[in-house]
JSON list of C-alpha atoms in Angstrom, two decimals:
[
{"chain": "A", "resi": 103, "resn": "UNK", "atom": "CA", "xyz": [105.67, -64.36, 144.40]},
{"chain": "A", "resi": 104, "resn": "UNK", "atom": "CA", "xyz": [103.11, -67.08, 143.90]},
{"chain": "A", "resi": 105, "resn": "UNK", "atom": "CA", "xyz": [100.53, -67.47, 141.17]},
{"chain": "A", "resi": 106, "resn": "UNK", "atom": "CA", "xyz": [97.61, -69.71, 141.92]},
{"chain": "A", "resi": 107, "resn": "UNK", "atom": "CA", "xyz": [95.72, -71.31, 139.07]},
{"chain": "A", "resi": 108, "resn": "UNK", "atom": "CA", "xyz": [92.35, -72.57, 140.23]},
{"chain": "A", "resi": 109, "resn": "UNK", "atom": "CA", "xyz": [90.64, -75.15, 138.05]},
{"chain": "A", "resi": 110, "resn": "UNK", "atom": "CA", "xyz": [87.26, -76.69, 138.61]},
{"chain": "A", "resi": 111, "resn": "UNK", "atom": "CA", "xyz": [87.13, -80.43, 137.85]},
{"chain": "A", "resi": 112, "resn": "UNK", "atom": "CA", "xyz": [85.92, -81.57, 134.44]},
{"chain": "A", "resi": 113, "resn": "UNK", "atom": "CA", "xyz": [82.30, -82.48, 133.92]},
{"chain": "A", "resi": 114, "resn": "UNK", "atom": "CA", "xyz": [80.99, -85.65, 135.53]},
{"chain": "A", "resi": 115, "resn": "UNK", "atom": "CA", "xyz": [77.79, -87.52, 134.81]},
{"chain": "A", "resi": 116, "resn": "UNK", "atom": "CA", "xyz": [75.79, -85.75, 137.52]},
{"chain": "A", "resi": 117, "resn": "UNK", "atom": "CA", "xyz": [76.69, -82.19, 136.42]},
{"chain": "A", "resi": 118, "resn": "UNK", "atom": "CA", "xyz": [73.58, -81.90, 134.23]},
{"chain": "A", "resi": 119, "resn": "UNK", "atom": "CA", "xyz": [75.38, -81.28, 130.95]},
{"chain": "A", "resi": 120, "resn": "UNK", "atom": "CA", "xyz": [76.79, -77.98, 132.16]},
{"chain": "A", "resi": 121, "resn": "UNK", "atom": "CA", "xyz": [73.45, -76.47, 133.20]},
{"chain": "A", "resi": 122, "resn": "UNK", "atom": "CA", "xyz": [73.78, -75.69, 136.90]},
{"chain": "A", "resi": 123, "resn": "UNK", "atom": "CA", "xyz": [70.02, -75.79, 137.46]},
{"chain": "A", "resi": 124, "resn": "UNK", "atom": "CA", "xyz": [69.64, -79.40, 136.35]},
{"chain": "A", "resi": 125, "resn": "UNK", "atom": "CA", "xyz": [71.52, -82.55, 137.25]},
{"chain": "A", "resi": 126, "resn": "UNK", "atom": "CA", "xyz": [72.01, -84.07, 140.65]},
{"chain": "A", "resi": 127, "resn": "UNK", "atom": "CA", "xyz": [73.38, -82.51, 143.81]},
{"chain": "A", "resi": 128, "resn": "UNK", "atom": "CA", "xyz": [76.85, -84.03, 143.96]},
{"chain": "A", "resi": 129, "resn": "UNK", "atom": "CA", "xyz": [78.49, -82.52, 147.03]},
{"chain": "A", "resi": 130, "resn": "UNK", "atom": "CA", "xyz": [81.26, -84.76, 148.30]},
{"chain": "A", "resi": 131, "resn": "UNK", "atom": "CA", "xyz": [79.97, -87.95, 146.64]},
{"chain": "A", "resi": 132, "resn": "UNK", "atom": "CA", "xyz": [82.75, -89.39, 144.51]},
{"chain": "A", "resi": 133, "resn": "UNK", "atom": "CA", "xyz": [81.96, -89.34, 140.77]},
{"chain": "A", "resi": 134, "resn": "UNK", "atom": "CA", "xyz": [84.39, -89.82, 137.85]},
{"chain": "A", "resi": 135, "resn": "UNK", "atom": "CA", "xyz": [84.68, -87.34, 135.01]},
{"chain": "A", "resi": 136, "resn": "UNK", "atom": "CA", "xyz": [83.13, -88.08, 131.64]},
{"chain": "A", "resi": 137, "resn": "UNK", "atom": "CA", "xyz": [84.90, -88.10, 128.28]},
{"chain": "A", "resi": 138, "resn": "UNK", "atom": "CA", "xyz": [83.79, -84.48, 127.93]},
{"chain": "A", "resi": 139, "resn": "UNK", "atom": "CA", "xyz": [85.36, -83.77, 131.33]},
{"chain": "A", "resi": 140, "resn": "UNK", "atom": "CA", "xyz": [88.63, -85.22, 130.05]},
{"chain": "A", "resi": 141, "resn": "UNK", "atom": "CA", "xyz": [88.36, -82.93, 127.00]},
{"chain": "A", "resi": 142, "resn": "UNK", "atom": "CA", "xyz": [87.84, -79.95, 129.33]},
{"chain": "A", "resi": 143, "resn": "UNK", "atom": "CA", "xyz": [90.98, -80.86, 131.31]},
{"chain": "A", "resi": 144, "resn": "UNK", "atom": "CA", "xyz": [92.97, -81.24, 128.08]},
{"chain": "A", "resi": 145, "resn": "UNK", "atom": "CA", "xyz": [91.73, -77.82, 126.99]},
{"chain": "A", "resi": 146, "resn": "UNK", "atom": "CA", "xyz": [92.94, -76.27, 130.26]},
{"chain": "A", "resi": 147, "resn": "UNK", "atom": "CA", "xyz": [96.35, -77.92, 129.86]},
{"chain": "A", "resi": 148, "resn": "UNK", "atom": "CA", "xyz": [96.67, -76.57, 126.32]},
{"chain": "A", "resi": 149, "resn": "UNK", "atom": "CA", "xyz": [95.77, -73.10, 127.61]},
{"chain": "A", "resi": 150, "resn": "UNK", "atom": "CA", "xyz": [98.63, -73.35, 130.10]},
{"chain": "A", "resi": 151, "resn": "UNK", "atom": "CA", "xyz": [101.01, -74.47, 127.36]},
{"chain": "A", "resi": 152, "resn": "UNK", "atom": "CA", "xyz": [99.90, -71.78, 124.90]},
{"chain": "A", "resi": 153, "resn": "UNK", "atom": "CA", "xyz": [100.25, -69.15, 127.63]},
{"chain": "A", "resi": 154, "resn": "UNK", "atom": "CA", "xyz": [103.71, -70.50, 128.45]},
{"chain": "A", "resi": 155, "resn": "UNK", "atom": "CA", "xyz": [102.63, -71.14, 132.03]},
{"chain": "A", "resi": 156, "resn": "UNK", "atom": "CA", "xyz": [104.85, -73.74, 133.69]},
{"chain": "A", "resi": 157, "resn": "UNK", "atom": "CA", "xyz": [103.19, -75.42, 136.65]},
{"chain": "A", "resi": 158, "resn": "UNK", "atom": "CA", "xyz": [105.59, -76.03, 139.57]},
{"chain": "A", "resi": 159, "resn": "UNK", "atom": "CA", "xyz": [103.26, -78.02, 141.82]},
{"chain": "A", "resi": 160, "resn": "UNK", "atom": "CA", "xyz": [99.63, -79.07, 141.95]},
{"chain": "A", "resi": 161, "resn": "UNK", "atom": "CA", "xyz": [97.11, -79.74, 144.68]},
{"chain": "A", "resi": 162, "resn": "UNK", "atom": "CA", "xyz": [93.94, -81.73, 144.10]},
{"chain": "A", "resi": 163, "resn": "UNK", "atom": "CA", "xyz": [90.84, -82.66, 145.99]},
{"chain": "A", "resi": 164, "resn": "UNK", "atom": "CA", "xyz": [90.84, -86.40, 146.77]},
{"chain": "A", "resi": 165, "resn": "UNK", "atom": "CA", "xyz": [87.58, -86.89, 144.84]},
{"chain": "A", "resi": 166, "resn": "UNK", "atom": "CA", "xyz": [87.97, -88.74, 141.54]},
{"chain": "A", "resi": 167, "resn": "UNK", "atom": "CA", "xyz": [86.59, -85.96, 139.36]},
{"chain": "A", "resi": 168, "resn": "UNK", "atom": "CA", "xyz": [89.27, -83.55, 140.61]},
{"chain": "A", "resi": 169, "resn": "UNK", "atom": "CA", "xyz": [92.11, -86.08, 140.68]},
{"chain": "A", "resi": 170, "resn": "UNK", "atom": "CA", "xyz": [91.34, -87.23, 137.13]},
{"chain": "A", "resi": 171, "resn": "UNK", "atom": "CA", "xyz": [91.27, -83.62, 135.97]},
{"chain": "A", "resi": 172, "resn": "UNK", "atom": "CA", "xyz": [94.65, -82.88, 137.61]},
{"chain": "A", "resi": 173, "resn": "UNK", "atom": "CA", "xyz": [96.18, -86.08, 136.22]},
{"chain": "A", "resi": 174, "resn": "UNK", "atom": "CA", "xyz": [94.92, -85.29, 132.70]},
{"chain": "A", "resi": 175, "resn": "UNK", "atom": "CA", "xyz": [96.38, -81.78, 132.89]},
{"chain": "A", "resi": 176, "resn": "UNK", "atom": "CA", "xyz": [99.70, -83.22, 134.06]},
{"chain": "A", "resi": 177, "resn": "UNK", "atom": "CA", "xyz": [99.71, -85.85, 131.29]},
{"chain": "A", "resi": 178, "resn": "UNK", "atom": "CA", "xyz": [99.08, -83.29, 128.55]},
{"chain": "A", "resi": 179, "resn": "UNK", "atom": "CA", "xyz": [101.68, -80.89, 129.95]},
{"chain": "A", "resi": 180, "resn": "UNK", "atom": "CA", "xyz": [104.23, -83.73, 130.12]},
{"chain": "A", "resi": 181, "resn": "UNK", "atom": "CA", "xyz": [104.17, -83.70, 126.31]},
{"chain": "A", "resi": 182, "resn": "UNK", "atom": "CA", "xyz": [105.42, -80.11, 126.54]},
{"chain": "A", "resi": 183, "resn": "UNK", "atom": "CA", "xyz": [108.28, -80.98, 128.90]},
{"chain": "A", "resi": 184, "resn": "UNK", "atom": "CA", "xyz": [106.50, -80.15, 132.15]},
{"chain": "A", "resi": 185, "resn": "UNK", "atom": "CA", "xyz": [106.63, -82.36, 135.21]},
{"chain": "A", "resi": 186, "resn": "UNK", "atom": "CA", "xyz": [105.19, -81.58, 138.62]},
{"chain": "A", "resi": 187, "resn": "UNK", "atom": "CA", "xyz": [103.90, -83.35, 141.67]},
{"chain": "A", "resi": 188, "resn": "UNK", "atom": "CA", "xyz": [100.19, -83.58, 142.48]},
{"chain": "A", "resi": 189, "resn": "UNK", "atom": "CA", "xyz": [99.40, -83.46, 146.21]},
{"chain": "A", "resi": 190, "resn": "UNK", "atom": "CA", "xyz": [96.05, -84.93, 147.18]},
{"chain": "A", "resi": 191, "resn": "UNK", "atom": "CA", "xyz": [94.53, -82.50, 149.67]},
{"chain": "A", "resi": 192, "resn": "UNK", "atom": "CA", "xyz": [91.60, -83.55, 151.85]},
{"chain": "A", "resi": 193, "resn": "UNK", "atom": "CA", "xyz": [90.82, -79.93, 152.79]},
{"chain": "A", "resi": 194, "resn": "UNK", "atom": "CA", "xyz": [89.92, -79.19, 149.14]},
{"chain": "A", "resi": 195, "resn": "UNK", "atom": "CA", "xyz": [87.19, -81.83, 148.99]},
{"chain": "A", "resi": 196, "resn": "UNK", "atom": "CA", "xyz": [83.81, -80.43, 147.91]},
{"chain": "A", "resi": 197, "resn": "UNK", "atom": "CA", "xyz": [81.32, -79.14, 150.45]},
{"chain": "A", "resi": 198, "resn": "UNK", "atom": "CA", "xyz": [79.03, -81.74, 151.96]},
{"chain": "A", "resi": 199, "resn": "UNK", "atom": "CA", "xyz": [75.49, -80.99, 150.81]},
{"chain": "A", "resi": 200, "resn": "UNK", "atom": "CA", "xyz": [73.97, -83.27, 153.42]},
{"chain": "A", "resi": 201, "resn": "UNK", "atom": "CA", "xyz": [70.68, -85.00, 152.72]},
{"chain": "A", "resi": 202, "resn": "UNK", "atom": "CA", "xyz": [70.36, -83.38, 149.26]},
{"chain": "A", "resi": 203, "resn": "UNK", "atom": "CA", "xyz": [73.36, -85.27, 147.85]},
{"chain": "A", "resi": 204, "resn": "UNK", "atom": "CA", "xyz": [72.42, -87.66, 145.05]},
{"chain": "A", "resi": 205, "resn": "UNK", "atom": "CA", "xyz": [68.98, -86.20, 144.32]},
{"chain": "A", "resi": 206, "resn": "UNK", "atom": "CA", "xyz": [67.92, -84.02, 141.39]},
{"chain": "A", "resi": 207, "resn": "UNK", "atom": "CA", "xyz": [68.57, -80.34, 142.06]},
{"chain": "A", "resi": 208, "resn": "UNK", "atom": "CA", "xyz": [65.02, -79.43, 141.12]},
{"chain": "A", "resi": 209, "resn": "UNK", "atom": "CA", "xyz": [63.75, -81.87, 143.76]},
{"chain": "A", "resi": 210, "resn": "UNK", "atom": "CA", "xyz": [65.98, -80.52, 146.56]},
{"chain": "A", "resi": 211, "resn": "UNK", "atom": "CA", "xyz": [63.89, -78.23, 148.72]},
{"chain": "A", "resi": 212, "resn": "UNK", "atom": "CA", "xyz": [65.23, -74.65, 148.76]},
{"chain": "A", "resi": 213, "resn": "UNK", "atom": "CA", "xyz": [68.41, -75.77, 146.96]},
{"chain": "A", "resi": 214, "resn": "UNK", "atom": "CA", "xyz": [69.13, -72.47, 145.22]},
{"chain": "A", "resi": 215, "resn": "UNK", "atom": "CA", "xyz": [68.23, -70.39, 148.29]},
{"chain": "A", "resi": 216, "resn": "UNK", "atom": "CA", "xyz": [70.52, -72.41, 150.58]},
{"chain": "A", "resi": 217, "resn": "UNK", "atom": "CA", "xyz": [73.31, -72.71, 148.00]},
{"chain": "A", "resi": 218, "resn": "UNK", "atom": "CA", "xyz": [73.38, -68.95, 147.39]},
{"chain": "A", "resi": 219, "resn": "UNK", "atom": "CA", "xyz": [73.70, -68.03, 151.08]},
{"chain": "A", "resi": 220, "resn": "UNK", "atom": "CA", "xyz": [77.05, -67.97, 152.90]},
{"chain": "A", "resi": 221, "resn": "UNK", "atom": "CA", "xyz": [75.49, -69.42, 156.03]},
{"chain": "A", "resi": 222, "resn": "UNK", "atom": "CA", "xyz": [72.99, -71.64, 154.22]},
{"chain": "A", "resi": 223, "resn": "UNK", "atom": "CA", "xyz": [73.39, -75.23, 155.28]},
{"chain": "A", "resi": 224, "resn": "UNK", "atom": "CA", "xyz": [71.72, -78.36, 153.97]},
{"chain": "A", "resi": 225, "resn": "UNK", "atom": "CA", "xyz": [70.53, -80.74, 156.71]},
{"chain": "A", "resi": 226, "resn": "UNK", "atom": "CA", "xyz": [73.55, -82.80, 157.84]},
{"chain": "A", "resi": 227, "resn": "UNK", "atom": "CA", "xyz": [75.79, -80.75, 155.53]},
{"chain": "A", "resi": 228, "resn": "UNK", "atom": "CA", "xyz": [78.17, -77.78, 155.51]},
{"chain": "A", "resi": 229, "resn": "UNK", "atom": "CA", "xyz": [77.65, -74.08, 154.88]},
{"chain": "A", "resi": 230, "resn": "UNK", "atom": "CA", "xyz": [80.11, -72.02, 152.84]},
{"chain": "A", "resi": 231, "resn": "UNK", "atom": "CA", "xyz": [81.32, -70.61, 156.17]},
{"chain": "A", "resi": 232, "resn": "UNK", "atom": "CA", "xyz": [82.00, -74.16, 157.43]},
{"chain": "A", "resi": 233, "resn": "UNK", "atom": "CA", "xyz": [83.81, -74.91, 154.19]},
{"chain": "A", "resi": 234, "resn": "UNK", "atom": "CA", "xyz": [85.91, -71.76, 154.49]},
{"chain": "A", "resi": 235, "resn": "UNK", "atom": "CA", "xyz": [87.06, -72.82, 157.96]},
{"chain": "A", "resi": 236, "resn": "UNK", "atom": "CA", "xyz": [88.26, -76.11, 156.44]},
{"chain": "A", "resi": 237, "resn": "UNK", "atom": "CA", "xyz": [89.88, -74.64, 153.30]},
{"chain": "A", "resi": 238, "resn": "UNK", "atom": "CA", "xyz": [91.48, -71.46, 154.65]},
{"chain": "A", "resi": 239, "resn": "UNK", "atom": "CA", "xyz": [94.29, -72.93, 156.84]},
{"chain": "A", "resi": 240, "resn": "UNK", "atom": "CA", "xyz": [95.53, -75.13, 153.98]},
{"chain": "A", "resi": 241, "resn": "UNK", "atom": "CA", "xyz": [95.32, -72.33, 151.43]},
{"chain": "A", "resi": 242, "resn": "UNK", "atom": "CA", "xyz": [97.25, -69.99, 153.77]},
{"chain": "A", "resi": 243, "resn": "UNK", "atom": "CA", "xyz": [99.88, -72.72, 154.24]},
{"chain": "A", "resi": 244, "resn": "UNK", "atom": "CA", "xyz": [100.30, -72.99, 150.45]},
{"chain": "A", "resi": 245, "resn": "UNK", "atom": "CA", "xyz": [100.60, -69.22, 150.11]},
{"chain": "A", "resi": 246, "resn": "UNK", "atom": "CA", "xyz": [103.27, -69.12, 152.83]},
{"chain": "A", "resi": 247, "resn": "UNK", "atom": "CA", "xyz": [105.34, -72.16, 151.78]},
{"chain": "A", "resi": 248, "resn": "UNK", "atom": "CA", "xyz": [105.07, -72.57, 148.01]},
{"chain": "A", "resi": 249, "resn": "UNK", "atom": "CA", "xyz": [106.54, -70.45, 145.23]},
{"chain": "A", "resi": 250, "resn": "UNK", "atom": "CA", "xyz": [106.01, -70.25, 141.49]},
{"chain": "A", "resi": 251, "resn": "UNK", "atom": "CA", "xyz": [102.92, -71.38, 139.60]},
{"chain": "A", "resi": 252, "resn": "UNK", "atom": "CA", "xyz": [100.64, -73.54, 141.71]},
{"chain": "A", "resi": 253, "resn": "UNK", "atom": "CA", "xyz": [97.68, -75.43, 140.27]},
{"chain": "A", "resi": 254, "resn": "UNK", "atom": "CA", "xyz": [94.72, -76.23, 142.52]},
{"chain": "A", "resi": 255, "resn": "UNK", "atom": "CA", "xyz": [92.06, -78.55, 141.10]},
{"chain": "A", "resi": 256, "resn": "UNK", "atom": "CA", "xyz": [88.92, -78.66, 143.19]},
{"chain": "A", "resi": 257, "resn": "UNK", "atom": "CA", "xyz": [85.22, -77.87, 143.09]},
{"chain": "A", "resi": 258, "resn": "UNK", "atom": "CA", "xyz": [82.91, -74.90, 142.60]},
{"chain": "A", "resi": 259, "resn": "UNK", "atom": "CA", "xyz": [82.14, -74.33, 146.29]},
{"chain": "A", "resi": 260, "resn": "UNK", "atom": "CA", "xyz": [85.80, -74.74, 147.31]},
{"chain": "A", "resi": 261, "resn": "UNK", "atom": "CA", "xyz": [86.78, -72.24, 144.62]},
{"chain": "A", "resi": 262, "resn": "UNK", "atom": "CA", "xyz": [84.08, -69.85, 145.84]},
{"chain": "A", "resi": 263, "resn": "UNK", "atom": "CA", "xyz": [85.60, -69.70, 149.32]},
{"chain": "A", "resi": 264, "resn": "UNK", "atom": "CA", "xyz": [89.16, -69.57, 147.91]},
{"chain": "A", "resi": 265, "resn": "UNK", "atom": "CA", "xyz": [88.08, -66.58, 145.84]},
{"chain": "A", "resi": 266, "resn": "UNK", "atom": "CA", "xyz": [86.78, -64.90, 149.00]},
{"chain": "A", "resi": 267, "resn": "UNK", "atom": "CA", "xyz": [90.02, -65.60, 150.89]},
{"chain": "A", "resi": 268, "resn": "UNK", "atom": "CA", "xyz": [92.21, -64.40, 148.00]},
{"chain": "A", "resi": 269, "resn": "UNK", "atom": "CA", "xyz": [90.23, -61.26, 147.11]},
{"chain": "A", "resi": 270, "resn": "UNK", "atom": "CA", "xyz": [88.58, -60.40, 150.44]},
{"chain": "A", "resi": 271, "resn": "UNK", "atom": "CA", "xyz": [85.24, -60.05, 148.65]},
{"chain": "A", "resi": 272, "resn": "UNK", "atom": "CA", "xyz": [81.97, -59.91, 150.52]},
{"chain": "A", "resi": 273, "resn": "UNK", "atom": "CA", "xyz": [80.15, -63.04, 151.63]},
{"chain": "A", "resi": 274, "resn": "UNK", "atom": "CA", "xyz": [77.14, -62.17, 149.47]},
{"chain": "A", "resi": 275, "resn": "UNK", "atom": "CA", "xyz": [79.34, -61.96, 146.37]},
{"chain": "A", "resi": 276, "resn": "UNK", "atom": "CA", "xyz": [81.03, -65.24, 147.25]},
{"chain": "A", "resi": 277, "resn": "UNK", "atom": "CA", "xyz": [77.72, -67.04, 147.67]},
{"chain": "A", "resi": 278, "resn": "UNK", "atom": "CA", "xyz": [76.67, -66.04, 144.13]},
{"chain": "A", "resi": 279, "resn": "UNK", "atom": "CA", "xyz": [80.00, -66.77, 142.42]},
{"chain": "A", "resi": 280, "resn": "UNK", "atom": "CA", "xyz": [80.08, -69.57, 139.85]},
{"chain": "A", "resi": 281, "resn": "UNK", "atom": "CA", "xyz": [83.21, -71.12, 138.34]},
{"chain": "A", "resi": 282, "resn": "UNK", "atom": "CA", "xyz": [82.97, -72.76, 134.94]},
{"chain": "A", "resi": 283, "resn": "UNK", "atom": "CA", "xyz": [84.60, -76.03, 134.04]},
{"chain": "A", "resi": 284, "resn": "UNK", "atom": "CA", "xyz": [87.21, -76.14, 131.28]},
{"chain": "A", "resi": 285, "resn": "UNK", "atom": "CA", "xyz": [89.11, -72.98, 132.16]},
{"chain": "A", "resi": 286, "resn": "UNK", "atom": "CA", "xyz": [91.50, -71.67, 134.79]},
{"chain": "A", "resi": 287, "resn": "UNK", "atom": "CA", "xyz": [91.34, -68.68, 137.12]},
{"chain": "A", "resi": 288, "resn": "UNK", "atom": "CA", "xyz": [94.57, -66.88, 138.02]},
{"chain": "A", "resi": 289, "resn": "UNK", "atom": "CA", "xyz": [95.34, -65.22, 141.35]},
{"chain": "A", "resi": 290, "resn": "UNK", "atom": "CA", "xyz": [98.63, -63.47, 142.05]},
{"chain": "A", "resi": 291, "resn": "UNK", "atom": "CA", "xyz": [99.77, -63.12, 145.68]}
]
């Protein structure tokens, strides 16, 4: 049996203070987490410790905000006697939002409409369907090869498609799913 613990990276400076409708479109631009993002990662680690969840292995997107979140979780859990390896995983990098990356969400034409559609694609970017084709083979490999409690630190859109793969939910539901920072989501397979 495998338990997957999905964690969205801690807040970074472009996240708009936690309000999804403001801030900049980040996509796969590399941004570090803020001090509040570090706090969120520490909070997740303490939740694992309090729940007596021992992480056996972790995977992280190569983007700084995810790597820093994974490393912070590992550091906090090391104080509780836990040690695990973090595998940087290119497939779990955030979806490319094309020409909208780096601009204010409210200035991105049709941002919410495109972002809430499974086949919606920003010019020069990826759709959720494109992202699923990148994420799914690696996620299936993890499910087939790993055992125990596996932590995956990535991004909202990556977690949306992982949720679809793990629960077989409809595309429309996936496109509207939103994962909060500072908490974990458990899937048992």
